[in-house]
């Protein structure tokens, strides 16, 4: 059976992925704060919206209002009716205001899985972003419980036939990296006294991929990846 490739919304990254992500699987984007995970995730979301697909974006750290302002400034249209942004950030006011909602979505990965299943009763989302999953991991009491719940999350997402992009700030994302179908790493380094950014694919099941670190930039219209250039470390 032929796999369906879908665009990340970043043409240079699609090139590195030999045509795009394989639909219906779960992927991880990891990187330190400020490397562009949210921006990359928004490219992925909006590429779906551009196809007329319904997309669900769950934000767990950055308040939705900030995402709206920052991403609108980069030229993304978050008002598109095909785009649903769910604020599951644990700020005090929100926690009080919509505590049920917060708990449903973000208390732990089991509840997140259930909440997404519930969302699917109203609408079928072909793409989902969870940005970042860090919190869900930190709330898990035991590693083994988290592992089981994370695996169950992946199976549920595959059953729902949706493509999921998770972001993570944790350097140690061992379990997730084993269980997801692909990992994209965003890195910042200092090169000749200048800040330089590099993207690397470390895993992509079911496909060949460019394993080199390629330079990327964050611009006023989002991320640009240069798949033909190399980063020469000093
Ligand atoms: N117009 C712009 N030009 C260049 N860099 C920008 C622009 N807008 C935002 N950035 C950079 O994008 C980064 C934030 O991206 P974001 O996707 O929020 O990262 P993360 O989610 O990994 O924390 C910051 O490092 C910021 O400096
Ligand atoms: Mg972010």
Short mmCIF file of C-alpha atoms and ligand atoms in Angstrom, two decimals:
data_model
loop_
_atom_site.label_atom_id
_atom_site.label_comp_id
_atom_site.label_asym_id
_atom_site.label_seq_id
_atom_site.Cartn_x
_atom_site.Cartn_y
_atom_site.Cartn_z
CA UNK A 1 0.00 0.00 0.00
CA UNK A 2 1.30 3.41 -0.90
CA UNK A 3 1.73 5.83 1.94
CA UNK A 4 0.26 9.28 1.76
CA UNK A 5 2.77 12.12 2.19
CA UNK A 6 1.69 15.38 3.70
CA UNK A 7 3.46 18.71 3.75
CA UNK A 8 4.95 20.20 6.90
CA UNK A 9 4.22 23.60 5.40
CA UNK A 10 7.98 24.22 5.10
CA UNK A 11 9.22 23.25 1.65
CA UNK A 12 12.86 22.79 2.66
CA UNK A 13 11.83 20.47 5.47
CA UNK A 14 9.58 18.50 3.11
CA UNK A 15 12.64 18.01 0.91
CA UNK A 16 14.64 16.67 3.87
CA UNK A 17 11.73 14.29 4.55
CA UNK A 18 11.81 13.07 0.93
CA UNK A 19 8.40 14.53 0.19
CA UNK A 20 6.81 15.17 3.57
CA UNK A 21 5.53 13.35 6.62
CA UNK A 22 3.68 10.06 6.29
CA UNK A 23 0.05 10.74 7.16
CA UNK A 24 -1.69 9.13 10.13
CA UNK A 25 1.34 8.91 12.40
CA UNK A 26 2.74 10.70 15.42
CA UNK A 27 5.85 12.91 15.20
CA UNK A 28 8.01 14.76 17.69
CA UNK A 29 9.70 18.13 17.24
CA UNK A 30 12.26 18.77 19.93
CA UNK A 31 14.35 21.79 20.75
CA UNK A 32 15.25 24.32 23.41
CA UNK A 33 12.96 27.32 24.04
CA UNK A 34 13.19 29.83 21.19
CA UNK A 35 14.30 27.35 18.54
CA UNK A 36 11.00 27.67 16.64
CA UNK A 37 8.93 24.65 17.68
CA UNK A 38 5.69 26.60 17.89
CA UNK A 39 6.38 28.26 14.55
CA UNK A 40 7.13 24.92 12.90
CA UNK A 41 3.98 23.44 14.42
CA UNK A 42 1.95 26.35 13.07
CA UNK A 43 3.35 25.79 9.57
CA UNK A 44 2.25 22.15 9.86
CA UNK A 45 -1.21 23.17 11.10
CA UNK A 46 -1.74 25.80 8.44
CA UNK A 47 -0.61 23.48 5.65
CA UNK A 48 -3.62 21.34 6.62
CA UNK A 49 -5.93 24.33 6.80
CA UNK A 50 -4.74 25.39 3.34
CA UNK A 51 -6.00 22.01 2.06
CA UNK A 52 -9.39 22.59 3.64
CA UNK A 53 -8.66 20.08 6.41
CA UNK A 54 -9.75 20.60 10.00
CA UNK A 55 -6.85 21.11 12.37
CA UNK A 56 -6.71 21.07 16.18
CA UNK A 57 -3.94 22.96 18.00
CA UNK A 58 -3.63 22.47 21.75
CA UNK A 59 -1.34 24.93 23.50
CA UNK A 60 -0.12 23.93 26.94
CA UNK A 61 2.47 26.53 27.79
CA UNK A 62 2.06 29.66 25.70
CA UNK A 63 -1.34 31.31 26.30
CA UNK A 64 -3.57 31.21 23.21
CA UNK A 65 -3.66 35.01 23.05
CA UNK A 66 0.13 35.15 22.72
CA UNK A 67 0.07 32.46 20.03
CA UNK A 68 -2.58 34.42 18.13
CA UNK A 69 -0.60 37.66 18.27
CA UNK A 70 2.82 36.15 17.48
CA UNK A 71 1.65 33.83 14.73
CA UNK A 72 -0.66 36.38 13.10
CA UNK A 73 2.33 38.70 12.91
CA UNK A 74 4.14 35.98 10.96
CA UNK A 75 1.31 35.90 8.45
CA UNK A 76 -0.64 32.86 9.63
CA UNK A 77 -4.42 33.18 9.55
CA UNK A 78 -5.58 31.72 12.85
CA UNK A 79 -9.14 32.89 12.22
CA UNK A 80 -9.74 30.30 9.55
CA UNK A 81 -12.81 28.26 10.55
CA UNK A 82 -10.88 25.05 9.85
CA UNK A 83 -8.45 25.95 12.64
CA UNK A 84 -9.31 25.21 16.28
CA UNK A 85 -6.99 26.54 18.99
CA UNK A 86 -7.46 25.12 22.47
CA UNK A 87 -5.86 26.89 25.38
CA UNK A 88 -4.86 24.33 28.01
CA UNK A 89 -2.24 26.49 29.71
CA UNK A 90 -2.11 26.20 33.48
CA UNK A 91 -2.26 29.88 34.36
CA UNK A 92 -4.01 30.63 37.62
CA UNK A 93 -6.96 32.58 36.19
CA UNK A 94 -7.57 30.01 33.50
CA UNK A 95 -7.30 27.22 35.94
CA UNK A 96 -10.05 28.77 38.01
CA UNK A 97 -12.08 29.96 35.05
CA UNK A 98 -12.15 26.79 33.04
CA UNK A 99 -10.73 24.30 35.43
CA UNK A 100 -12.75 21.46 33.97
CA UNK A 101 -11.48 22.18 30.55
CA UNK A 102 -7.92 22.47 31.68
CA UNK A 103 -8.10 19.26 33.64
CA UNK A 104 -9.77 17.46 30.80
CA UNK A 105 -7.13 18.43 28.33
CA UNK A 106 -3.94 18.83 30.21
CA UNK A 107 -3.96 17.03 33.52
CA UNK A 108 -2.21 14.04 32.04
CA UNK A 109 -1.81 12.19 28.79
CA UNK A 110 -4.78 9.85 29.44
CA UNK A 111 -7.13 12.81 29.82
CA UNK A 112 -5.63 14.45 26.78
CA UNK A 113 -6.30 11.30 24.77
CA UNK A 114 -9.91 11.15 25.98
CA UNK A 115 -10.46 14.85 25.31
CA UNK A 116 -9.22 14.47 21.75
CA UNK A 117 -11.47 11.45 21.21
CA UNK A 118 -14.37 13.56 22.42
CA UNK A 119 -13.44 16.36 20.02
CA UNK A 120 -13.62 13.84 17.19
CA UNK A 121 -17.28 13.21 17.93
CA UNK A 122 -17.98 16.69 16.57
CA UNK A 123 -15.41 16.95 13.85
CA UNK A 124 -12.75 14.86 12.24
CA UNK A 125 -9.36 16.53 12.51
CA UNK A 126 -6.76 15.39 10.03
CA UNK A 127 -3.95 17.13 11.91
CA UNK A 128 -3.36 17.73 15.60
CA UNK A 129 -0.63 19.72 17.36
CA UNK A 130 0.18 19.37 21.05
CA UNK A 131 2.60 22.12 22.03
CA UNK A 132 4.41 21.08 24.16
CA UNK A 133 3.91 17.67 25.72
CA UNK A 134 6.46 18.51 28.43
CA UNK A 135 3.81 19.24 31.06
CA UNK A 136 1.97 15.99 30.46
CA UNK A 137 5.14 14.10 31.14
CA UNK A 138 5.95 16.00 34.28
CA UNK A 139 2.54 15.23 35.79
CA UNK A 140 3.01 11.48 35.40
CA UNK A 141 3.77 9.84 38.72
CA UNK A 142 5.74 6.94 37.38
CA UNK A 143 7.73 6.48 34.21
CA UNK A 144 6.06 3.14 33.49
CA UNK A 145 2.56 4.68 33.70
CA UNK A 146 3.59 7.46 31.37
CA UNK A 147 5.06 5.00 28.91
CA UNK A 148 1.88 2.93 28.84
CA UNK A 149 -0.30 6.02 28.49
CA UNK A 150 1.88 7.46 25.77
CA UNK A 151 1.71 4.23 23.78
CA UNK A 152 -2.05 4.17 24.17
CA UNK A 153 -2.17 7.79 22.99
CA UNK A 154 -0.25 6.86 19.83
CA UNK A 155 -2.52 3.90 19.12
CA UNK A 156 -5.62 6.03 19.58
CA UNK A 157 -4.29 8.72 17.24
CA UNK A 158 -3.48 6.10 14.59
CA UNK A 159 -6.99 4.67 14.93
CA UNK A 160 -8.41 8.15 14.46
CA UNK A 161 -6.30 8.42 11.29
CA UNK A 162 -4.91 11.77 12.23
CA UNK A 163 -1.36 13.07 11.87
CA UNK A 164 -0.01 14.39 15.14
CA UNK A 165 2.87 16.73 15.81
CA UNK A 166 4.13 16.91 19.38
CA UNK A 167 6.69 19.41 20.57
CA UNK A 168 9.06 18.90 23.47
CA UNK A 169 11.65 20.96 25.24
CA UNK A 170 13.11 18.16 27.23
CA UNK A 171 16.58 17.07 26.29
CA UNK A 172 15.68 13.66 27.65
CA UNK A 173 12.68 12.54 25.64
CA UNK A 174 13.70 8.90 25.52
CA UNK A 175 10.35 7.18 25.65
CA UNK A 176 8.67 9.47 23.17
CA UNK A 177 11.52 9.15 20.72
CA UNK A 178 11.23 5.37 20.74
CA UNK A 179 7.49 5.34 20.26
CA UNK A 180 6.88 8.10 17.72
CA UNK A 181 7.32 7.59 13.97
CA UNK A 182 9.70 10.47 13.47
CA UNK A 183 11.82 13.03 15.29
CA UNK A 184 12.87 16.48 14.08
CA UNK A 185 15.45 18.33 16.15
CA UNK A 186 15.89 22.10 16.19
CA UNK A 187 19.20 23.45 17.43
CA UNK A 188 20.84 26.76 17.99
CA UNK A 189 24.57 27.18 17.96
CA UNK A 190 27.14 29.89 17.96
CA UNK A 191 29.08 30.04 14.72
CA UNK A 192 31.79 32.66 14.34
CA UNK A 193 30.16 34.78 17.02
CA UNK A 194 26.78 34.61 15.29
CA UNK A 195 23.67 32.74 16.26
CA UNK A 196 23.08 29.95 13.82
CA UNK A 197 20.15 27.53 13.57
CA UNK A 198 20.18 23.94 12.38
CA UNK A 199 17.48 21.32 11.80
CA UNK A 200 18.13 17.59 11.78
CA UNK A 201 15.89 14.58 11.28
CA UNK A 202 17.00 11.83 13.63
CA UNK A 203 14.28 9.30 12.88
CA UNK A 204 11.62 8.78 10.20
CA UNK A 205 9.99 5.36 10.04
CA UNK A 206 8.95 4.07 6.65
CA UNK A 207 10.97 6.56 4.64
CA UNK A 208 14.41 7.66 3.62
CA UNK A 209 15.46 11.09 4.81
CA UNK A 210 18.27 13.60 4.77
CA UNK A 211 20.28 12.92 7.90
CA UNK A 212 22.46 16.04 7.67
CA UNK A 213 21.93 19.11 9.82
CA UNK A 214 20.60 21.83 7.54
CA UNK A 215 20.49 25.54 8.30
CA UNK A 216 17.19 27.27 8.90
CA UNK A 217 16.07 30.78 9.68
CA UNK A 218 13.12 32.25 11.49
CA UNK A 219 11.89 35.20 9.47
CA UNK A 220 8.96 37.60 9.60
CA UNK A 221 7.02 35.04 7.56
CA UNK A 222 8.04 31.94 9.48
CA UNK A 223 10.67 29.24 9.13
CA UNK A 224 12.80 28.76 6.04
CA UNK A 225 14.91 25.59 5.77
CA UNK A 226 17.84 25.43 3.34
CA UNK A 227 18.06 21.76 2.33
CA UNK A 228 20.99 22.29 -0.05
CA UNK A 229 23.25 24.07 2.41
CA UNK A 230 25.40 22.60 5.12
CA UNK A 231 26.39 23.90 8.50
CA UNK A 232 30.13 23.85 8.95
CA UNK A 233 31.02 23.64 12.56
CA UNK A 234 34.23 25.43 13.50
N1 LIG B 1 10.18 38.18 12.71
C1 LIG B 1 11.10 37.37 13.26
N2 LIG B 1 12.33 37.34 12.75
C2 LIG B 1 13.27 36.54 13.30
N3 LIG B 1 13.07 35.75 14.35
C3 LIG B 1 11.86 35.76 14.90
C4 LIG B 1 10.80 36.55 14.39
N4 LIG B 1 9.71 36.33 15.14
C5 LIG B 1 10.09 35.43 16.08
N5 LIG B 1 11.37 35.10 15.94
C6 LIG B 1 12.14 34.13 16.76
O1 LIG B 1 11.40 32.94 16.85
C7 LIG B 1 11.71 32.31 18.08
C8 LIG B 1 10.43 31.86 18.78
O2 LIG B 1 9.90 30.84 18.05
P1 LIG B 1 8.92 29.80 18.72
O3 LIG B 1 8.34 29.07 17.59
O4 LIG B 1 8.01 30.46 19.67
O5 LIG B 1 9.98 28.90 19.52
P2 LIG B 1 9.71 27.75 20.59
O6 LIG B 1 8.30 27.33 20.44
O7 LIG B 1 10.70 26.69 20.25
O8 LIG B 1 10.01 28.37 21.92
C9 LIG B 1 12.45 33.29 18.93
O9 LIG B 1 13.78 32.85 19.02
C10 LIG B 1 12.33 34.58 18.17
O10 LIG B 1 13.46 35.33 18.32
MG1 LIG B 2 6.74 27.23 21.80
#
